[in-house]
Structure formats: structure tokens, C-alpha cells
Amino acid sequence: MSHLIRIRDLDKEFISTIISEASHFLKNNKIKVDSHKELEGLTVANLFFEPSTRTRASFELAAKKMGAHTINLDINTSSRKKGESIKDTIQTLEAMNVNLFVVRDANQGICDEIATYLRSGLLINAGESTVSHPTQAILDLFTILQVHQKLNNLKIALVGDIAHSRVAASDIEIFTMFGVKDIRLICPKHLQPKEVLPNTKVFHNLAEGISKADVIIALRIQKERFMSNEEIPDEKSYFDQFGITESSLALASPQVMIMHPGPMNRGVEISDSVADGSHSHIVRQVTYGMAIRMAILKKLSSFL
Ligand code: CP
């Protein structure tokens, strides 16, 4: 084990260790206030070349809570804006003894590329293009495991832009690895995945897809991808056909968990009343995300 780039590079044992470790950082569903100094003497660089609130803030807070030095670079504050190659950026930071590199970038393949430049530092993928968001998938699994200890009989529905969602791609990988056999991918036709994977079924009708679902994960819709489509010409059409509302809850399991990786477009993919309602685990996902990232940083630091 070295870099954390995608779910399929990991095994169940590694992910289970992260999940078990993360629960030690929580008390009554909140991050414990105890001081953890597992990362003392290490430096964590957050390199976010795409926008982020949750992932970036949680990695930074997680690193600081465990005693690491942190630095944050984004596209506007780094020399990449002046044309510096990613290779030179990484090698420059490694020359300053940065140990862990948390990277978000719009370019597919960037994490594998950075991994080839690192001499001793380790990389954590914090969201790569449309293909991979492994730490989100681990926190999504953790959130479900707080409610359901057995996953094999669960019906999990992902709703939204499946074709371009790195969250959906990594969630499908992790849910399949942990034995979920009924994964429903609910989306307009033009946003369906290119291939239908084992254990997944594509639906273009929300009511059919969420029928008796135990978990519904609403995904962020990227406006540029559906505004020009004839079937779904605007946000209201999307909300009318695929928005998760109180009437969706009536079709799902009575104890359905509602999740969303954020950032949410309220009134587009989810109604206010569902986002803030009693079935919603969305705020809890954020807290769990920080515990998961603390566990990941601690685990990877043991390989340095
Ligand atoms: N879920 C997620 O990746 O959110 P951010 O873009 O705010 O990090």
C-alpha cells in the first residue's frame, strides 16, 4: 500500500481498517476533542486545482488536529497559473519535505502521473476528473454502516449525472466490493453510464428506480450538461423528473437514508424539506468525512 488513488487499488481489509480507525475519532457522532499528535513533524500539502469546500476543509482540519503542518495551494495561488508543470510543482514541494499530497484536479490520469514524480511522499486522490473520488466513497460506506451492518440485501439508488460523477464511479466500486448486489443508477438518458457494471441497473424513471430503496444518494447536477438537452431543458424539468422530494420518500423504504456528497443544488436535485428532514444523513456525512480523512492520513503516515 502506498498512494491512495482509487478504490479498486485497495482491498476490503484496508478499507475496514480505515473505517474502524475513523470510529475511534468520533464520540456521539462528533469529532472527539482529544488531541491527536500522530502526524507531528509531518507536512501535508492540499493541492486543490478545482473548487472544494468539504474535502479540502476536512483534510486541512484533519491534518492540523493530528499535529501536521499544512499548506494549501490552488490554481490561483500556485505557479501552475504561470505555466509551471505539475512535475515541477510536486518536486518543488517535495524538496521542502512535504510528506503527504492531497490532490484534486480536473485532469484524468493526473494522480497516476504525480505518483511517478514522488520520491518519498505519498498521494491521496481528493477528486480526479469524472473518474474517481475514493475518500468520498469510503465516507459514504461509513455513513451507511452506521445504520446497516449488513449490506448484501440493501437497495442503493444513485440519482443524477451518473455519466460524469466521480462520486458515483467510486461508490459503485466500494459498494460492490462490500457485497451490495442491488445498485440502481437513476438518470436522464443522456447522463447514463457508458457501460452497465455487474450489480447495477440503469433506470430513467425515478419512481421505478427508488422503489423500496434503503439508501438514496442524490448527486450534484452540473448545469452545463443538461441545459441544452431537449428532454431536460432546464433545472425545473430536472427537478420535476429526478428531484428527491417528500413524494419520493413515500416510494422508498420507510427508513430510507437520504445522502448527498455536496455541494447541493437545493430545488434542483433535492428539495429543502428532504435535505433538512429526518431521513437526511447529509450533515452527518460531512462529520464522518473528517473522521475518515483523519484515519486515512494516520494510516498513510505509517507507510512513510
Ligand atoms: N463532496 C465533495 O467532494 O465536496 P467538495 O467539492 O465541497 O469537496
GROMACS .gro file of N, CA, C and O in nm, residues 160-229:
model
  280
  160GLY      N    1  -2.884   1.100  -1.057
  160GLY     CA    2  -2.826   1.223  -1.113
  160GLY      C    3  -2.739   1.198  -1.233
  160GLY      O    4  -2.766   1.111  -1.314
  161ASP      N    5  -2.631   1.277  -1.239
  161ASP     CA    6  -2.541   1.272  -1.355
  161ASP      C    7  -2.442   1.157  -1.337
  161ASP      O    8  -2.326   1.178  -1.303
  162ILE      N    9  -2.491   1.036  -1.360
  162ILE     CA   10  -2.408   0.917  -1.336
  162ILE      C   11  -2.287   0.919  -1.431
  162ILE      O   12  -2.175   0.884  -1.392
  163ALA      N   13  -2.308   0.963  -1.554
  163ALA     CA   14  -2.202   0.957  -1.655
  163ALA      C   15  -2.079   1.037  -1.616
  163ALA      O   16  -1.967   0.998  -1.648
  164HIS      N   17  -2.100   1.150  -1.547
  164HIS     CA   18  -1.986   1.238  -1.520
  164HIS      C   19  -1.954   1.248  -1.371
  164HIS      O   20  -1.883   1.339  -1.330
  165SER      N   21  -2.010   1.157  -1.290
  165SER     CA   22  -1.991   1.169  -1.146
  165SER      C   23  -1.878   1.079  -1.096
  165SER      O   24  -1.888   0.956  -1.097
  166ARG      N   25  -1.772   1.143  -1.043
  166ARG     CA   26  -1.663   1.064  -0.984
  166ARG      C   27  -1.709   0.999  -0.854
  166ARG      O   28  -1.658   0.895  -0.814
  167VAL      N   29  -1.808   1.063  -0.788
  167VAL     CA   30  -1.862   1.002  -0.665
  167VAL      C   31  -1.934   0.872  -0.701
  167VAL      O   32  -1.912   0.767  -0.638
  168ALA      N   33  -2.018   0.876  -0.806
  168ALA     CA   34  -2.090   0.754  -0.846
  168ALA      C   35  -1.991   0.645  -0.883
  168ALA      O   36  -2.005   0.529  -0.841
  169ALA      N   37  -1.888   0.680  -0.959
  169ALA     CA   38  -1.791   0.578  -1.004
  169ALA      C   39  -1.725   0.510  -0.884
  169ALA      O   40  -1.715   0.386  -0.878
  170SER      N   41  -1.681   0.589  -0.786
  170SER     CA   42  -1.613   0.529  -0.670
  170SER      C   43  -1.712   0.460  -0.577
  170SER      O   44  -1.680   0.357  -0.517
  171ASP      N   45  -1.833   0.515  -0.563
  171ASP     CA   46  -1.935   0.449  -0.479
  171ASP      C   47  -1.969   0.312  -0.535
  171ASP      O   48  -1.981   0.214  -0.461
  172ILE      N   49  -1.986   0.303  -0.666
  172ILE     CA   50  -2.020   0.173  -0.727
  172ILE      C   51  -1.909   0.071  -0.696
  172ILE      O   52  -1.936  -0.043  -0.659
  173GLU      N   53  -1.784   0.116  -0.706
  173GLU     CA   54  -1.672   0.024  -0.678
  173GLU      C   55  -1.674  -0.023  -0.533
  173GLU      O   56  -1.659  -0.143  -0.504
  174ILE      N   57  -1.695   0.069  -0.440
  174ILE     CA   58  -1.685   0.030  -0.298
  174ILE      C   59  -1.808  -0.051  -0.256
  174ILE      O   60  -1.796  -0.148  -0.181
  175PHE      N   61  -1.925  -0.014  -0.304
  175PHE     CA   62  -2.045  -0.089  -0.265
  175PHE      C   63  -2.038  -0.232  -0.319
  175PHE      O   64  -2.075  -0.328  -0.251
  176THR      N   65  -1.988  -0.245  -0.441
  176THR     CA   66  -1.973  -0.379  -0.500
  176THR      C   67  -1.872  -0.461  -0.418
  176THR      O   68  -1.896  -0.577  -0.386
  177MET      N   69  -1.760  -0.397  -0.381
  177MET     CA   70  -1.658  -0.467  -0.302
  177MET      C   71  -1.715  -0.517  -0.169
  177MET      O   72  -1.679  -0.624  -0.120
  178PHE      N   73  -1.809  -0.440  -0.111
  178PHE     CA   74  -1.865  -0.476   0.019
  178PHE      C   75  -1.996  -0.554   0.007
  178PHE      O   76  -2.072  -0.566   0.103
  179GLY      N   77  -2.023  -0.608  -0.114
  179GLY     CA   78  -2.129  -0.707  -0.127
  179GLY      C   79  -2.268  -0.657  -0.162
  179GLY      O   80  -2.363  -0.735  -0.160
  180VAL      N   81  -2.282  -0.527  -0.195
  180VAL     CA   82  -2.416  -0.477  -0.234
  180VAL      C   83  -2.448  -0.533  -0.373
  180VAL      O   84  -2.368  -0.520  -0.466
  181LYS      N   85  -2.566  -0.594  -0.386
  181LYS     CA   86  -2.600  -0.658  -0.513
  181LYS      C   87  -2.705  -0.581  -0.592
  181LYS      O   88  -2.735  -0.615  -0.705
  182ASP      N   89  -2.766  -0.481  -0.530
  182ASP     CA   90  -2.875  -0.407  -0.595
  182ASP      C   91  -2.841  -0.258  -0.594
  182ASP      O   92  -2.877  -0.185  -0.502
  183ILE      N   93  -2.767  -0.216  -0.696
  183ILE     CA   94  -2.728  -0.075  -0.708
  183ILE      C   95  -2.804  -0.017  -0.827
  183ILE      O   96  -2.788  -0.064  -0.940
  184ARG      N   97  -2.889   0.081  -0.801
  184ARG     CA   98  -2.970   0.140  -0.908
  184ARG      C   99  -2.910   0.275  -0.949
  184ARG      O  100  -2.882   0.359  -0.864
  185LEU      N  101  -2.893   0.293  -1.078
  185LEU     CA  102  -2.837   0.417  -1.132
  185LEU      C  103  -2.950   0.489  -1.205
  185LEU      O  104  -2.995   0.444  -1.310
  186ILE      N  105  -2.997   0.599  -1.147
  186ILE     CA  106  -3.117   0.666  -1.198
  186ILE      C  107  -3.075   0.799  -1.260
  186ILE      O  108  -3.015   0.884  -1.192
  187CYS      N  109  -3.107   0.818  -1.387
  187CYS     CA  110  -3.055   0.935  -1.457
  187CYS      C  111  -3.133   0.958  -1.587
  187CYS      O  112  -3.193   0.866  -1.641
  188PRO      N  113  -3.129   1.082  -1.638
  188PRO     CA  114  -3.179   1.104  -1.774
  188PRO      C  115  -3.094   1.023  -1.873
  188PRO      O  116  -2.978   0.993  -1.846
  189LYS      N  117  -3.153   0.994  -1.989
  189LYS     CA  118  -3.082   0.906  -2.086
  189LYS      C  119  -2.944   0.960  -2.123
  189LYS      O  120  -2.849   0.884  -2.137
  190HIS      N  121  -2.934   1.094  -2.140
  190HIS     CA  122  -2.805   1.147  -2.187
  190HIS      C  123  -2.699   1.151  -2.076
  190HIS      O  124  -2.584   1.185  -2.103
  191LEU      N  125  -2.736   1.114  -1.954
  191LEU     CA  126  -2.639   1.112  -1.844
  191LEU      C  127  -2.615   0.971  -1.791
  191LEU      O  128  -2.568   0.954  -1.679
  192GLN      N  129  -2.649   0.872  -1.874
  192GLN     CA  130  -2.630   0.734  -1.826
  192GLN      C  131  -2.485   0.689  -1.847
  192GLN      O  132  -2.414   0.742  -1.932
  193PRO      N  133  -2.442   0.592  -1.765
  193PRO     CA  134  -2.302   0.547  -1.778
  193PRO      C  135  -2.279   0.478  -1.911
  193PRO      O  136  -2.372   0.421  -1.969
  194LYS      N  137  -2.153   0.480  -1.957
  194LYS     CA  138  -2.122   0.418  -2.086
  194LYS      C  139  -2.135   0.267  -2.080
  194LYS      O  140  -2.172   0.203  -2.176
  195GLU      N  141  -2.101   0.209  -1.965
  195GLU     CA  142  -2.116   0.063  -1.953
  195GLU      C  143  -2.197   0.031  -1.828
  195GLU      O  144  -2.191   0.103  -1.728
  196VAL      N  145  -2.274  -0.077  -1.836
  196VAL     CA  146  -2.352  -0.120  -1.721
  196VAL      C  147  -2.271  -0.226  -1.647
  196VAL      O  148  -2.239  -0.332  -1.701
  197LEU      N  149  -2.234  -0.194  -1.525
  197LEU     CA  150  -2.147  -0.282  -1.447
  197LEU      C  151  -2.228  -0.389  -1.374
  197LEU      O  152  -2.348  -0.371  -1.351
  198PRO      N  153  -2.163  -0.501  -1.336
  198PRO     CA  154  -2.233  -0.603  -1.259
  198PRO      C  155  -2.292  -0.540  -1.132
  198PRO      O  156  -2.233  -0.448  -1.076
  199ASN      N  157  -2.405  -0.588  -1.089
  199ASN     CA  158  -2.475  -0.540  -0.968
  199ASN      C  159  -2.544  -0.405  -0.987
  199ASN      O  160  -2.599  -0.350  -0.891
  200THR      N  161  -2.533  -0.345  -1.106
  200THR     CA  162  -2.600  -0.216  -1.127
  200THR      C  163  -2.710  -0.230  -1.233
  200THR      O  164  -2.700  -0.315  -1.323
  201LYS      N  165  -2.813  -0.148  -1.220
  201LYS     CA  166  -2.918  -0.144  -1.320
  201LYS      C  167  -2.953   0.002  -1.344
  201LYS      O  168  -2.964   0.080  -1.248
  202VAL      N  169  -2.969   0.040  -1.470
  202VAL     CA  170  -2.997   0.179  -1.505
  202VAL      C  171  -3.148   0.200  -1.514
  202VAL      O  172  -3.220   0.119  -1.572
  203PHE      N  173  -3.196   0.310  -1.457
  203PHE     CA  174  -3.337   0.349  -1.465
  203PHE      C  175  -3.345   0.492  -1.518
  203PHE      O  176  -3.263   0.576  -1.480
  204HIS      N  177  -3.446   0.517  -1.601
  204HIS     CA  178  -3.469   0.655  -1.645
  204HIS      C  179  -3.596   0.712  -1.583
  204HIS      O  180  -3.641   0.820  -1.621
  205ASN      N  181  -3.653   0.635  -1.491
  205ASN     CA  182  -3.774   0.678  -1.423
  205ASN      C  183  -3.747   0.674  -1.272
  205ASN      O  184  -3.714   0.568  -1.218
  206LEU      N  185  -3.758   0.789  -1.208
  206LEU     CA  186  -3.722   0.799  -1.066
  206LEU      C  187  -3.808   0.705  -0.980
  206LEU      O  188  -3.754   0.633  -0.895
  207ALA      N  189  -3.938   0.705  -1.003
  207ALA     CA  190  -4.028   0.625  -0.918
  207ALA      C  191  -3.991   0.478  -0.924
  207ALA      O  192  -3.987   0.409  -0.821
  208GLU      N  193  -3.961   0.428  -1.044
  208GLU     CA  194  -3.922   0.286  -1.057
  208GLU      C  195  -3.790   0.260  -0.985
  208GLU      O  196  -3.774   0.162  -0.913
  209GLY      N  197  -3.695   0.350  -1.004
  209GLY     CA  198  -3.560   0.328  -0.950
  209GLY      C  199  -3.554   0.332  -0.799
  209GLY      O  200  -3.477   0.258  -0.737
  210ILE      N  201  -3.633   0.420  -0.738
  210ILE     CA  202  -3.621   0.433  -0.591
  210ILE      C  203  -3.721   0.345  -0.517
  210ILE      O  204  -3.725   0.348  -0.393
  211SER      N  205  -3.798   0.264  -0.590
  211SER     CA  206  -3.897   0.178  -0.523
  211SER      C  207  -3.830   0.090  -0.416
  211SER      O  208  -3.737   0.016  -0.446
  212LYS      N  209  -3.873   0.106  -0.293
  212LYS     CA  210  -3.824   0.028  -0.177
  212LYS      C  211  -3.674   0.046  -0.150
  212LYS      O  212  -3.611  -0.037  -0.083
  213ALA      N  213  -3.616   0.153  -0.203
  213ALA     CA  214  -3.471   0.175  -0.181
  213ALA      C  215  -3.442   0.199  -0.033
  213ALA      O  216  -3.518   0.267   0.037
  214ASP      N  217  -3.331   0.142   0.014
  214ASP     CA  218  -3.287   0.163   0.153
  214ASP      C  219  -3.201   0.288   0.166
  214ASP      O  220  -3.194   0.349   0.272
  215VAL      N  221  -3.133   0.321   0.057
  215VAL     CA  222  -3.044   0.438   0.056
  215VAL      C  223  -3.065   0.510  -0.077
  215VAL      O  224  -3.066   0.445  -0.183
  216ILE      N  225  -3.082   0.642  -0.072
  216ILE     CA  226  -3.086   0.722  -0.195
  216ILE      C  227  -2.974   0.825  -0.186
  216ILE      O  228  -2.969   0.904  -0.091
  217ILE      N  229  -2.884   0.820  -0.283
  217ILE     CA  230  -2.775   0.918  -0.288
  217ILE      C  231  -2.802   1.011  -0.406
  217ILE      O  232  -2.795   0.969  -0.522
  218ALA      N  233  -2.837   1.135  -0.377
  218ALA     CA  234  -2.859   1.234  -0.483
  218ALA      C  235  -2.723   1.293  -0.521
  218ALA      O  236  -2.640   1.320  -0.433
  219LEU      N  237  -2.700   1.311  -0.649
  219LEU     CA  238  -2.573   1.364  -0.697
  219LEU      C  239  -2.592   1.504  -0.751
  219LEU      O  240  -2.700   1.538  -0.801
  220ARG      N  241  -2.485   1.581  -0.745
  220ARG     CA  242  -2.493   1.719  -0.796
  220ARG      C  243  -2.507   1.718  -0.948
  220ARG      O  244  -2.435   1.647  -1.018
  221ILE      N  245  -2.601   1.798  -0.993
  221ILE     CA  246  -2.619   1.813  -1.137
  221ILE      C  247  -2.535   1.931  -1.185
  221ILE      O  248  -2.538   2.039  -1.125
  222GLN      N  249  -2.459   1.907  -1.290
  222GLN     CA  250  -2.377   2.015  -1.346
  222GLN      C  251  -2.456   2.078  -1.460
  222GLN      O  252  -2.481   2.013  -1.560
  223LYS      N  253  -2.495   2.203  -1.436
  223LYS     CA  254  -2.591   2.269  -1.525
  223LYS      C  255  -2.552   2.260  -1.672
  223LYS      O  256  -2.635   2.236  -1.758
  224GLU      N  257  -2.425   2.278  -1.700
  224GLU     CA  258  -2.380   2.282  -1.839
  224GLU      C  259  -2.411   2.152  -1.912
  224GLU      O  260  -2.415   2.147  -2.035
  225ARG      N  261  -2.435   2.043  -1.838
  225ARG     CA  262  -2.455   1.915  -1.904
  225ARG      C  263  -2.600   1.886  -1.940
  225ARG      O  264  -2.627   1.794  -2.012
  226PHE      N  265  -2.696   1.962  -1.885
  226PHE     CA  266  -2.833   1.928  -1.922
  226PHE      C  267  -2.914   2.043  -1.977
  226PHE      O  268  -3.022   2.023  -2.028
  227MET      N  269  -2.864   2.165  -1.972
  227MET     CA  270  -2.943   2.278  -2.016
  227MET      C  271  -2.977   2.269  -2.164
  227MET      O  272  -3.083   2.312  -2.207
  228SER      N  273  -2.889   2.209  -2.243
  228SER     CA  274  -2.911   2.207  -2.388
  228SER      C  275  -2.987   2.082  -2.432
  228SER      O  276  -3.015   2.065  -2.549
  229ASN      N  277  -3.021   1.995  -2.338
  229ASN     CA  278  -3.086   1.870  -2.375
  229ASN      C  279  -3.236   1.890  -2.393
  229ASN      O  280  -3.301   1.956  -2.311
   0.00000   0.00000   0.00000
